Coordinates of C-alpha atoms in Angstrom, one line a residue:
M25 CA -7.0 -19.5 0.1
Q26 CA -7.0 -23.3 0.6
V27 CA -5.1 -25.7 -1.6
L28 CA -6.7 -29.1 -1.0
P29 CA -7.4 -32.1 -3.2
F30 CA -10.9 -32.6 -4.5
Y31 CA -11.7 -35.4 -2.2
N32 CA -11.0 -33.2 0.9
S33 CA -13.7 -30.7 -0.1
F34 CA -16.6 -33.2 -0.3
P35 CA -19.7 -32.4 1.7
R36 CA -21.0 -35.3 3.8
W37 CA -23.8 -36.2 1.5
A38 CA -21.4 -36.4 -1.4
A39 CA -19.1 -38.6 0.5
V40 CA -22.0 -41.0 1.3
L41 CA -23.0 -41.0 -2.4
A42 CA -19.3 -41.7 -3.4
I43 CA -19.2 -44.7 -1.0
L44 CA -22.4 -46.2 -2.5
C45 CA -20.9 -45.7 -6.0
V46 CA -17.7 -47.4 -5.0
A47 CA -19.7 -50.3 -3.5
M48 CA -21.7 -50.8 -6.7
F49 CA -18.7 -50.7 -9.0
S50 CA -16.7 -52.9 -6.7
A51 CA -19.5 -55.5 -6.8
L52 CA -19.5 -55.6 -10.6
P53 CA -17.4 -58.4 -12.2
A54 CA -14.1 -57.4 -13.6
G55 CA -15.4 -58.1 -17.1
G56 CA -12.2 -59.8 -18.2
A57 CA -10.1 -56.7 -17.6
E58 CA -6.3 -57.5 -17.3
V59 CA -4.7 -56.5 -14.0
S60 CA -1.1 -55.5 -14.0
A61 CA 1.5 -53.6 -11.8
T62 CA 4.6 -51.7 -12.7
A63 CA 7.4 -49.9 -10.8
K64 CA 9.4 -46.9 -12.0
L65 CA 12.3 -45.1 -10.4
S66 CA 13.0 -41.5 -11.4
S67 CA 16.7 -42.4 -11.8
S68 CA 18.8 -45.6 -11.6
A69 CA 21.8 -43.7 -10.2
A70 CA 22.0 -41.3 -7.3
S71 CA 24.2 -39.9 -4.5
V72 CA 23.9 -40.3 -0.8
G73 CA 21.2 -37.9 0.5
E74 CA 19.6 -37.3 -2.9
T75 CA 15.8 -37.6 -3.0
L76 CA 14.4 -39.8 -5.8
R77 CA 10.8 -40.6 -6.8
L78 CA 9.4 -44.1 -7.0
D79 CA 6.0 -44.7 -8.6
I80 CA 4.0 -48.0 -8.2
S81 CA 1.1 -48.2 -10.7
V82 CA -1.7 -50.8 -10.7
T83 CA -4.0 -51.0 -13.8
G84 CA -7.3 -52.8 -14.2
A85 CA -8.5 -53.1 -10.6
N86 CA -8.6 -51.4 -7.2
P87 CA -5.5 -52.4 -5.2
A88 CA -6.1 -53.7 -1.7
A89 CA -3.6 -51.3 -0.1
A90 CA -0.3 -49.5 -0.7
P91 CA 2.6 -51.9 -0.6
E92 CA 5.1 -51.7 2.2
I93 CA 8.6 -51.2 0.9
E94 CA 11.7 -51.7 3.1
V95 CA 15.2 -51.8 1.8
P96 CA 18.2 -51.6 4.2
G97 CA 20.3 -48.5 3.3
L98 CA 17.3 -46.7 1.7
M99 CA 14.8 -44.4 3.4
I100 CA 11.5 -45.0 1.6
A101 CA 8.3 -43.0 2.6
N102 CA 4.8 -42.9 1.1
A103 CA 4.0 -39.5 -0.5
G104 CA 0.4 -40.1 -1.6
Y105 CA -1.3 -41.5 -4.7
N106 CA -3.2 -40.6 -7.8
R107 CA -6.3 -42.3 -9.3
S108 CA -7.4 -42.1 -12.9
I109 CA -9.9 -43.8 -15.2
Q110 CA -9.0 -44.9 -18.7
M111 CA -11.2 -45.9 -21.7
T112 CA -9.8 -48.9 -23.6
S113 CA -11.2 -50.8 -26.7
R114 CA -10.7 -54.2 -25.1
S115 CA -12.2 -53.9 -21.6
G116 CA -14.0 -50.5 -21.8
V117 CA -13.4 -48.7 -18.5
S118 CA -10.0 -49.3 -16.8
V119 CA -8.9 -47.8 -13.5
M120 CA -5.3 -47.0 -12.6
F121 CA -3.8 -46.3 -9.2
T122 CA -0.3 -44.8 -8.9
Y123 CA 1.4 -44.8 -5.5
H124 CA 4.2 -42.2 -5.0
Y125 CA 7.2 -42.8 -2.7
S126 CA 10.3 -40.7 -1.8
V127 CA 13.5 -42.6 -1.8
I128 CA 16.6 -41.2 0.0
P129 CA 19.8 -43.3 -0.1
Q130 CA 21.7 -43.4 3.3
K131 CA 24.9 -45.0 2.2
E132 CA 26.9 -46.0 -0.9
G133 CA 26.4 -49.3 -2.8
E134 CA 24.1 -51.1 -5.1
F135 CA 20.5 -51.6 -3.8
T136 CA 17.7 -53.7 -5.2
I137 CA 14.1 -52.7 -4.7
P138 CA 12.4 -56.2 -4.7
S139 CA 9.5 -57.3 -6.7
L140 CA 6.3 -56.2 -4.9
A141 CA 3.2 -58.4 -4.6
I142 CA 0.0 -56.4 -4.7
R143 CA -3.5 -57.8 -4.3
A144 CA -6.0 -56.3 -6.8
G145 CA -9.2 -57.5 -8.4
G146 CA -9.2 -60.7 -6.5
Q147 CA -5.8 -61.7 -7.8
E148 CA -2.2 -61.0 -7.0
V149 CA 0.1 -59.1 -9.3
K150 CA 3.8 -58.4 -9.0
T151 CA 6.2 -55.6 -10.1
E152 CA 9.6 -56.1 -11.6
P153 CA 12.6 -55.5 -9.3
L154 CA 14.6 -52.3 -9.6
V155 CA 18.3 -51.7 -9.2
L156 CA 19.7 -48.4 -7.7
T157 CA 23.4 -47.5 -7.7
V158 CA 24.4 -45.0 -5.0
S159 CA 27.7 -43.1 -5.2
G160 CA 29.4 -40.9 -2.5
Q161 CA 28.0 -37.8 -0.9
A162 CA 26.6 -35.3 -3.3
S163 CA 28.4 -31.9 -3.7
A164 CA 25.1 -30.1 -3.0
A165 CA 23.8 -31.7 0.2
M166 CA 20.2 -32.2 0.9
P167 CA 18.5 -28.9 1.7
R168 CA 18.5 -27.8 5.3
G169 CA 15.2 -28.7 6.9
T170 CA 14.4 -31.7 4.6
R171 CA 12.9 -34.6 6.5
Q172 CA 11.0 -37.8 5.9
R173 CA 7.7 -37.3 4.0
G174 CA 9.4 -34.8 1.8
R175 CA 9.6 -31.8 4.1
S176 CA 11.6 -29.0 2.7
S177 CA 12.1 -25.5 4.1
H178 CA 13.6 -23.7 1.1
A179 CA 14.7 -24.0 -2.4
A180 CA 17.9 -26.0 -3.1
P181 CA 20.7 -24.6 -5.3
P182 CA 20.3 -25.5 -9.0
E183 CA 21.5 -28.9 -10.0
P184 CA 23.7 -29.6 -13.0
Q185 CA 21.6 -30.2 -16.2
E186 CA 23.0 -33.7 -16.6
R187 CA 21.3 -34.8 -13.3
R188 CA 17.6 -34.8 -12.5
V189 CA 16.4 -32.3 -10.0
Q190 CA 14.6 -34.0 -7.2
Q191 CA 11.1 -32.8 -6.3
K192 CA 10.7 -30.9 -3.1
I193 CA 7.4 -31.0 -1.3
A194 CA 7.5 -27.2 -0.6
F195 CA 9.9 -24.2 -1.0
A196 CA 9.9 -20.4 -1.3
E197 CA 12.0 -17.7 -3.0
W198 CA 12.4 -13.9 -3.2
V199 CA 12.0 -12.3 -6.6
L200 CA 13.3 -8.6 -6.8
P201 CA 13.8 -6.4 -9.9
K202 CA 17.1 -5.2 -8.5
T203 CA 19.4 -5.4 -5.5
S204 CA 20.9 -1.9 -5.6
V205 CA 18.5 0.9 -4.6
Y206 CA 18.5 4.4 -3.0
V207 CA 17.3 5.2 0.5
G208 CA 13.6 6.0 0.4
E209 CA 13.1 4.3 -3.0
T210 CA 10.1 1.9 -3.0
V211 CA 10.8 -1.4 -4.8
P212 CA 8.2 -4.0 -5.8
A213 CA 9.1 -7.5 -4.7
E214 CA 7.5 -11.0 -4.7
A215 CA 7.7 -13.8 -2.2
R216 CA 6.8 -17.0 -4.2
I217 CA 5.6 -20.1 -2.4
Y218 CA 5.7 -23.5 -4.2
L219 CA 3.5 -26.4 -2.9
A220 CA 3.6 -29.9 -4.5
T221 CA 0.3 -30.7 -6.2
N222 CA 0.3 -34.4 -5.1
V223 CA -0.1 -33.3 -1.4
G224 CA -3.1 -31.7 0.2
W225 CA -2.5 -28.3 1.8
N226 CA -4.1 -25.7 4.0
A227 CA -3.5 -22.0 3.5
P228 CA 0.1 -21.0 4.4
N229 CA 0.6 -18.6 7.3
I230 CA 3.1 -15.8 7.0
I231 CA 5.6 -15.8 9.8
N232 CA 8.2 -13.2 8.7
M233 CA 8.7 -10.9 5.8
G234 CA 11.1 -8.0 5.9
G235 CA 14.3 -7.1 7.7
E236 CA 15.9 -4.5 9.8
G237 CA 15.9 -1.1 8.0
F238 CA 13.0 -2.0 5.6
S239 CA 9.4 -0.8 5.6
V240 CA 7.3 -3.6 4.1
E241 CA 3.7 -3.3 2.8
R242 CA 1.9 -6.4 1.7
F243 CA -0.7 -6.8 -1.2
P244 CA -3.1 -8.5 -1.5
P245 CA -3.9 -10.2 1.8
N246 CA -5.1 -13.6 0.3
P247 CA -3.1 -14.5 -2.8
K248 CA -4.7 -17.0 -5.3
A249 CA -3.0 -20.2 -6.3
Q250 CA -2.0 -21.2 -9.8
Q251 CA -0.6 -24.4 -11.1
V252 CA 2.9 -24.2 -12.6
T253 CA 5.7 -26.5 -13.7
R254 CA 9.1 -26.1 -12.0
D255 CA 12.1 -28.4 -12.7
G256 CA 9.7 -30.8 -14.4
E257 CA 7.4 -31.1 -11.4
Q258 CA 3.9 -29.7 -10.8
Y259 CA 3.4 -27.1 -8.0
H260 CA 0.7 -24.8 -6.7
L261 CA 2.3 -21.3 -6.8
L262 CA 1.2 -18.5 -4.5
V263 CA 2.7 -15.1 -4.9
V264 CA 2.7 -12.6 -2.0
K265 CA 3.4 -9.1 -3.4
V266 CA 5.1 -6.5 -1.2
A267 CA 6.5 -3.0 -1.5
L268 CA 9.9 -2.6 0.1
T269 CA 11.3 0.8 1.2
P270 CA 14.7 1.0 2.7
A271 CA 15.0 3.5 5.5
K272 CA 18.8 3.7 5.9
T273 CA 21.9 3.3 3.8
G274 CA 24.5 0.5 3.7
K275 CA 24.5 -3.2 3.0
L276 CA 21.1 -4.4 4.3
T277 CA 19.8 -7.9 4.5
L278 CA 16.3 -8.7 3.4
D279 CA 15.5 -11.6 5.8
A280 CA 14.3 -15.0 4.6
A281 CA 10.6 -15.0 3.8
E282 CA 9.2 -17.6 6.3
F283 CA 5.9 -19.4 6.1
S284 CA 4.3 -22.5 7.5
A285 CA 1.6 -24.7 6.0
V286 CA -0.2 -27.8 7.1
A287 CA 0.1 -30.7 4.7
Q288 CA -2.3 -33.6 4.5
L289 CA -0.1 -36.7 4.2
P290 CA -1.5 -40.3 3.9
R291 CA -1.0 -43.0 6.5
R292 CA -1.7 -46.6 5.7
R293 CA -4.4 -48.0 8.0
A294 CA -4.0 -51.3 9.9
Q295 CA -4.8 -54.6 8.1
R296 CA -8.2 -56.1 9.0
P297 CA -9.8 -59.5 8.1
Q298 CA -11.3 -59.4 4.6
M299 CA -14.9 -60.3 4.0
P300 CA -15.6 -62.6 1.0
G301 CA -16.7 -60.7 -2.0
F302 CA -15.9 -57.2 -0.5
E303 CA -12.1 -57.3 -0.3
D304 CA -11.8 -54.7 -3.1
F305 CA -14.5 -52.5 -1.6
F306 CA -13.0 -52.2 2.0
D307 CA -9.4 -52.1 0.8
D308 CA -10.0 -49.2 -1.7
P309 CA -7.6 -46.4 -1.0
F310 CA -10.6 -44.0 -0.8
F311 CA -11.1 -45.4 2.8
N312 CA -7.4 -45.2 3.5
R313 CA -7.6 -41.5 3.0
A314 CA -9.7 -41.2 6.2
F315 CA -6.4 -42.0 8.0
M316 CA -4.6 -38.8 7.1
V317 CA -1.7 -37.3 9.0
E318 CA -1.5 -33.5 9.3
E319 CA 2.0 -32.2 9.5
E320 CA 3.1 -28.5 9.7
I321 CA 5.7 -27.9 7.1
P322 CA 8.1 -24.9 7.6
I323 CA 8.8 -23.1 4.3
R324 CA 11.7 -20.7 4.1
S325 CA 13.4 -18.8 1.3
E326 CA 17.0 -17.6 1.2
P327 CA 17.8 -14.1 2.5
V328 CA 18.8 -11.4 0.0
E329 CA 21.5 -8.8 0.4
I330 CA 20.5 -5.3 -0.9
D331 CA 22.9 -2.4 -1.4
V332 CA 21.2 0.9 -0.3
K333 CA 22.8 4.0 -1.5
P334 CA 22.4 7.6 -0.1
L335 CA 20.8 10.2 -2.3
P336 CA 23.3 12.6 -3.9
T337 CA 23.7 16.1 -2.6
K338 CA 24.9 17.5 -5.9
G339 CA 22.1 19.1 -7.9
K340 CA 19.5 18.7 -5.1
P341 CA 16.8 21.3 -5.8
P342 CA 15.4 23.5 -3.0
G343 CA 11.8 22.1 -3.6
F344 CA 12.8 18.4 -3.2
S345 CA 10.7 16.8 -0.5
G346 CA 11.7 13.1 -0.8
A347 CA 9.9 11.8 -3.9
I348 CA 11.8 9.0 -5.7
G349 CA 10.7 7.4 -9.0
Q350 CA 9.6 8.4 -12.4
F351 CA 6.7 11.0 -12.5
K352 CA 4.7 13.3 -14.7
L353 CA 3.0 16.6 -13.6
E354 CA -0.3 17.9 -14.9
T355 CA -2.1 21.1 -13.7
R356 CA -5.6 22.6 -14.2
A357 CA -7.7 25.3 -12.6
T358 CA -11.4 26.0 -12.2
P359 CA -13.3 28.3 -12.8
A360 CA -11.6 30.2 -15.6
T361 CA -13.3 33.5 -14.7
V362 CA -13.8 34.8 -11.2
Q363 CA -14.2 38.1 -9.3
V364 CA -11.6 39.6 -6.9
G365 CA -11.9 37.7 -3.6
D366 CA -13.5 34.6 -5.1
P367 CA -11.6 31.3 -4.6
V368 CA -9.9 29.4 -7.5
T369 CA -9.3 25.6 -7.2
L370 CA -5.8 24.7 -8.6
T371 CA -5.4 20.9 -9.1
A372 CA -1.9 19.3 -9.5
E373 CA -1.7 15.6 -10.5
V374 CA 1.5 13.7 -10.1
S375 CA 1.4 10.3 -11.8
G376 CA 3.9 7.6 -12.5
L377 CA 6.0 5.0 -10.5
G378 CA 7.5 5.7 -7.1
N379 CA 7.1 6.2 -3.4
F380 CA 3.7 7.9 -3.3
Q381 CA 3.3 7.3 0.4
R382 CA 6.3 9.7 1.2
M383 CA 5.5 12.2 -1.5
E384 CA 4.9 15.9 -0.5
A385 CA 2.8 18.4 -2.4
P386 CA 4.2 20.3 -5.4
T387 CA 5.4 23.9 -4.8
V388 CA 3.2 26.8 -5.8
A389 CA 5.4 29.9 -6.5
E390 CA 4.7 33.1 -4.6
A391 CA 3.0 35.6 -6.8
P392 CA 1.8 39.2 -6.0
G393 CA -2.0 39.3 -5.6
W394 CA -2.5 35.6 -4.8
K395 CA -3.1 33.9 -1.4
V396 CA -2.3 30.2 -1.5
Y397 CA -3.7 27.8 1.1
P398 CA -2.4 24.3 2.0
P399 CA -3.7 21.6 -0.3
S400 CA -5.7 18.4 0.2
A401 CA -4.3 15.1 -1.1
H402 CA -5.9 12.0 -2.6
F403 CA -4.1 8.9 -4.0
E404 CA -5.5 6.5 -6.6
R405 CA -3.4 3.3 -6.9
E406 CA -3.0 1.6 -10.2
S407 CA -1.1 -1.5 -9.0
E408 CA -1.6 -4.0 -6.1
T409 CA 1.5 -2.8 -4.4
G410 CA 0.6 0.9 -4.7
I411 CA 3.9 1.7 -6.3
S412 CA 2.2 3.2 -9.4
G413 CA -0.8 5.5 -9.5
V414 CA -1.9 9.1 -9.4
K415 CA -1.7 11.5 -6.5
R416 CA -4.0 14.5 -6.7
F417 CA -3.4 17.8 -4.8
E418 CA -6.0 20.5 -4.7
Y419 CA -5.1 24.1 -3.6
A420 CA -7.4 27.0 -2.8
L421 CA -6.1 30.3 -4.3
I422 CA -7.8 33.7 -3.7
P423 CA -6.9 36.8 -5.8
D424 CA -7.0 40.3 -4.2
R425 CA -6.6 42.2 -7.5
P426 CA -7.2 41.6 -11.2
Q427 CA -5.1 38.8 -12.6
T428 CA -4.5 37.1 -16.0
A429 CA -2.4 34.0 -15.0
L430 CA -2.1 31.6 -12.0
P431 CA 1.2 31.1 -10.1
E432 CA 3.7 28.6 -11.4
V433 CA 3.6 25.0 -10.1
T434 CA 6.9 23.0 -9.8
F435 CA 7.6 19.4 -8.6
S436 CA 11.1 18.0 -7.8
Y437 CA 12.0 14.4 -7.5
F438 CA 14.9 12.0 -7.8
D439 CA 15.0 9.6 -10.8
P440 CA 16.9 6.4 -9.8
S441 CA 17.2 5.2 -13.4
R442 CA 19.0 8.4 -14.4
E443 CA 20.6 8.9 -11.0
A444 CA 19.8 12.6 -11.1
Y445 CA 17.2 15.1 -9.7
Q446 CA 14.4 16.2 -12.0
T447 CA 12.1 19.3 -11.7
L448 CA 8.8 19.4 -13.5
T449 CA 6.9 22.6 -14.2
G450 CA 3.2 22.8 -14.8
K451 CA 1.9 24.4 -18.0
P452 CA 1.0 28.1 -17.7
L453 CA -2.7 28.4 -16.7
P454 CA -4.5 31.6 -17.9
I455 CA -7.3 33.0 -15.8
T456 CA -9.5 36.1 -15.8
V457 CA -9.9 37.9 -12.5
E458 CA -12.4 40.7 -12.8
G459 CA -13.1 43.6 -10.5
S460 CA -11.0 46.2 -8.8
A461 CA -8.3 45.9 -6.2
A462 CA -9.2 46.2 -2.6
P463 CA -9.1 50.0 -1.6
T464 CA -6.4 51.2 0.7
P465 CA -8.1 52.8 3.7
T466 CA -7.2 56.5 4.3
P467 CA -7.1 58.1 7.7
P468 CA -10.1 60.3 8.7
P469 CA -9.4 64.1 8.7
T470 CA -8.6 65.7 12.0
A471 CA -10.6 68.5 13.6
T472 CA -7.7 70.9 13.1
A473 CA -7.5 70.1 9.4
A474 CA -11.3 70.4 9.0
A475 CA -11.3 73.8 10.7
A476 CA -8.4 75.2 8.6
P477 CA -9.5 76.9 5.4
A478 CA -8.1 75.6 2.1
P479 CA -5.3 77.6 0.7
G480 CA -6.5 80.3 -1.7
A481 CA -10.1 80.1 -0.7
T482 CA -12.2 83.3 -0.4
P483 CA -13.3 84.0 3.1
A484 CA -17.0 84.0 3.7
P485 CA -18.6 87.5 4.0
K486 CA -19.5 88.6 7.4
P487 CA -23.3 88.6 8.3
V488 CA -25.2 91.9 7.9
D489 CA -26.9 93.1 11.1
D490 CA -29.3 95.5 9.3
I491 CA -32.9 94.4 8.4
L492 CA -33.5 94.4 4.7
P493 CA -36.6 96.3 3.6
I494 CA -39.5 94.7 1.8
R495 CA -39.2 95.0 -2.0
P496 CA -42.7 94.9 -3.5
D497 CA -41.2 95.2 -7.0
A498 CA -39.4 91.9 -6.9
G499 CA -42.1 90.2 -9.0
R500 CA -43.8 86.8 -8.5
A501 CA -41.4 84.6 -10.5
G502 CA -40.6 82.4 -7.5
L503 CA -44.2 81.6 -6.6
S504 CA -46.0 78.4 -7.9
F505 CA -49.3 76.6 -7.1
T506 CA -47.6 73.1 -7.9
P507 CA -47.6 70.8 -4.8
L508 CA -44.1 70.5 -3.2
W509 CA -43.9 66.7 -3.7
E510 CA -44.4 67.1 -7.5
Q511 CA -41.7 69.7 -7.9
P512 CA -38.4 68.4 -9.6
A513 CA -36.3 70.0 -6.9
F514 CA -38.1 68.1 -4.2
R515 CA -37.7 64.8 -6.0
L516 CA -34.0 65.4 -6.6
A517 CA -33.6 66.2 -3.0
Q518 CA -35.2 62.9 -2.0
A519 CA -33.0 60.9 -4.4
V520 CA -29.8 62.1 -2.6
P521 CA -30.3 60.0 0.6
L522 CA -31.3 57.0 -1.5
V523 CA -28.1 57.2 -3.5
A524 CA -26.2 57.6 -0.3
L525 CA -27.8 54.5 1.1
L526 CA -27.0 52.5 -2.0
L527 CA -23.4 53.7 -1.9
L528 CA -23.1 52.8 1.8
A529 CA -24.5 49.3 1.1
G530 CA -22.1 48.7 -1.8
W531 CA -19.2 49.8 0.4
Q532 CA -20.2 47.5 3.1
I533 CA -20.5 44.5 0.7
H534 CA -17.1 45.4 -0.8
R535 CA -15.6 45.6 2.6
Q536 CA -17.1 42.3 3.7
R537 CA -15.9 40.5 0.6
S538 CA -12.4 41.9 1.1
G539 CA -12.4 40.6 4.6
N540 CA -13.9 37.2 3.7
S541 CA -10.5 35.9 2.4
A542 CA -8.9 36.5 5.8
L543 CA -11.8 34.9 7.6
R544 CA -11.8 31.9 5.3
R545 CA -8.1 31.5 5.8
A546 CA -8.4 31.7 9.6
A547 CA -11.2 29.1 9.5
E548 CA -9.2 26.8 7.3
L549 CA -6.1 27.1 9.5
R550 CA -8.2 26.3 12.7
H551 CA -9.7 23.3 11.0
R552 CA -6.4 21.9 9.9
K553 CA -4.9 22.5 13.3
Q554 CA -7.7 20.5 14.9
E555 CA -7.0 17.6 12.5
A556 CA -3.3 17.7 13.4
A557 CA -4.2 17.8 17.2
R558 CA -6.3 14.7 16.8
T559 CA -3.4 12.8 15.2
V560 CA -1.0 13.9 17.9
A561 CA -3.4 12.7 20.6
D562 CA -3.9 9.3 18.9
P563 CA -1.7 6.8 20.8
A564 CA -1.8 4.4 17.7
A565 CA -0.4 7.0 15.3
A566 CA 2.8 5.9 13.4
P567 CA 6.0 7.8 14.1
E568 CA 6.1 9.6 10.8
A569 CA 2.4 10.6 11.0
F570 CA 2.8 11.7 14.6
Y571 CA 5.8 14.0 13.9
T572 CA 4.3 15.4 10.7
A573 CA 1.1 16.3 12.6
A574 CA 3.1 17.9 15.4
I575 CA 5.0 20.1 12.9
R576 CA 1.7 21.0 11.2
H577 CA 0.2 22.0 14.6
L578 CA 3.1 24.4 15.3
Q579 CA 3.1 25.9 11.8
L580 CA -0.7 26.5 11.8
E581 CA -0.7 27.9 15.3
A582 CA 2.1 30.3 14.3
A583 CA 0.2 31.4 11.2
L584 CA -3.0 32.1 13.1
R585 CA -1.3 34.8 15.2
A586 CA 1.5 35.9 12.8
T587 CA 1.8 39.5 11.8
G588 CA 3.7 41.4 9.1
S589 CA 5.2 39.4 6.2
L590 CA 4.8 36.1 8.1
A591 CA 1.0 36.5 8.1
T592 CA 0.8 36.0 4.3
R593 CA 3.2 33.1 4.0
D594 CA 2.2 29.5 3.5
P595 CA 2.2 27.8 6.9
A596 CA 3.9 24.7 5.5
A597 CA 6.9 27.0 4.5
L598 CA 7.5 28.1 8.1
D599 CA 10.6 26.6 9.6
A600 CA 11.6 26.4 13.3
E601 CA 13.0 29.9 13.4
A602 CA 10.0 31.4 11.7
V603 CA 7.7 29.6 14.1
C604 CA 9.6 30.9 17.1
A605 CA 9.6 34.4 15.7
T606 CA 5.8 34.6 15.9
R607 CA 5.8 34.4 19.8
R608 CA 7.9 35.4 22.8
V609 CA 9.3 32.0 23.7
D610 CA 12.0 31.2 26.2
P611 CA 15.3 29.5 25.1
A612 CA 14.2 26.0 26.4
L613 CA 10.9 26.1 24.4
A614 CA 12.8 27.3 21.3
N615 CA 15.3 24.4 21.6
A616 CA 12.4 21.9 22.0
I617 CA 10.8 23.3 18.8
R618 CA 14.0 23.1 16.8
S619 CA 14.6 19.5 18.1
L620 CA 11.0 18.6 16.9
F621 CA 11.7 20.0 13.4
A622 CA 15.0 18.1 13.2
T623 CA 13.4 14.8 14.2
H624 CA 10.7 15.3 11.6
D625 CA 13.3 16.0 8.9
E626 CA 15.2 12.8 9.8
L627 CA 12.1 10.7 9.5
R628 CA 11.0 12.3 6.2
Y629 CA 14.3 12.2 4.3
A630 CA 16.3 9.4 5.8
G631 CA 13.6 7.3 7.7
A632 CA 15.8 7.5 10.8
G633 CA 15.4 9.3 14.1
P634 CA 14.5 8.9 17.8
G635 CA 10.9 7.9 16.8
N636 CA 11.8 5.5 14.1
G637 CA 10.1 2.1 14.5
D638 CA 6.6 0.7 15.0
S639 CA 5.8 3.0 18.0
I640 CA 6.8 5.9 20.1
S641 CA 7.4 5.8 23.8
P642 CA 4.6 7.4 25.9
E643 CA 7.2 9.7 27.5
R644 CA 8.2 11.0 24.1
R645 CA 4.6 11.6 23.1
E646 CA 3.9 13.5 26.3
A647 CA 7.0 15.6 25.8
V648 CA 5.9 16.6 22.3
Q649 CA 2.4 17.4 23.4
R650 CA 3.7 19.5 26.3
T651 CA 5.8 21.5 23.8
L652 CA 2.8 22.2 21.7
Q653 CA 0.7 23.3 24.7
Q654 CA 3.5 25.6 25.9
F655 CA 3.7 27.2 22.4
E656 CA -0.1 27.8 22.3
Q657 CA 0.0 29.5 25.7
S658 CA 2.9 31.8 24.9
H659 CA 2.3 35.4 24.1
A660 CA 2.6 36.9 20.6

């Protein structure tokens, strides 16, 4: 963004064209236009140190130069000029130049700004003298940082209504919706910068925004300027929007918002001999603008004190993970009909206003027959500061038996407007899971059991050693001339191995499908563990992201080799003791793991801890990575 007057944005060819136009119009006769000059002071009474505005206007012709004004006891500085063209019935086109000055009284008394002689249109015109009465020191002194040429570093306190408020060349202010918040609560704030419109400006630079104990996020990077009226004066307004999140409790000070901007201030060029017929052309203020003075103006707001309260412990739900604001919960699942072992996608959307950056996923209740995997998260902001929007969590659930409903989803948060914890419950989600439960394998029979006869069974008859005689009277009922492969008994006998093969293939498919859920879970855990390892190895990772990835790495590694009841639990629900229970770890490693979990909890809930800040020491990063490596190498 660049706030500059129109003439400073001319390309070179346009500047040459403008010079030719000025030369042509300057050479034209005045056409009988009346030339006049007036002087106007913003107030005829002031206090020592108060800034007043003096305007010198010349109508009907181009003035030769800005008049020099010197009055002992008064500090008078040129603050720029305006040029306008008027249409009149008498003379047609009339031009008006208005020079602006800042006047600061240095002592008490009565001062006279004398009549000023100005050469314009080949003649000399004079202004009327002005009288200024100066009383003692004002109760509200001139703002700190104010200097000649109208420099001002911050907004002055409001003046009484019966006195005119002097114009400041630039100032800034903080605008917050409230000054009493809870720790971890994200609050939108604005740093407003006001730049006088009668001065050319370059884009302001941000020097400092924030304070100790605050996390500050800025939006957008390049604010657009708009013209506003403040205390009866015209300003360019730039609004820098930020999101403030306090990380600790107590009386915190939001430091002054500090900026700097380069102002284009005019400087009168030295007088030179005038050429006959061209005095108006060469003394036009357009050429004086080539002699600009660039000054860097510091702009500073007042600091703001904010009362940061701790979150109450009374009524804190077990599933609370640090979300603060006002939220809504919506859930849905697809598809509505699946087979046993097929995945179901459960989507939970949290929308509203609050600290989405610190929000953890909603809790999915444990339900028999369901395996729940860690969710993925995606945030869609609805405001520039990211304080409002929708955060979408997607879970993968796999049933191992027929089901008619999905597990319950709950989300807990703290509402600062009600000063109480709230728990949202997703609507019941029906689902149809078809198929049969995975069979429980039975042990194969032993050789002894196979050899023992069943109770009550008739023993087989002993074989007869005698040779039976031929019986010619048995008849020929069993004889047939039909080929063997066309006989029903042969076909039935051939169908038996085919049916057995089909049954074997179906059993293999069923067993493979039953094992797919475990394989998919193991693959998902390894993938998420690799992502966490990359974050831990990244030296640029922020403290909160680093410790969150380290905890995830431990939980996922523990879940990969866990047995018994721990093998079916959500890895995110494993605490330090559960992680240590999955391996044979020595006391030193167990203490390191507990310390890592404690540091992560401090950062997540209170924003404090050994790693709080913009970075983590290399020694601390190496110690954490060494703990993770030792845990991986330990025996289950």
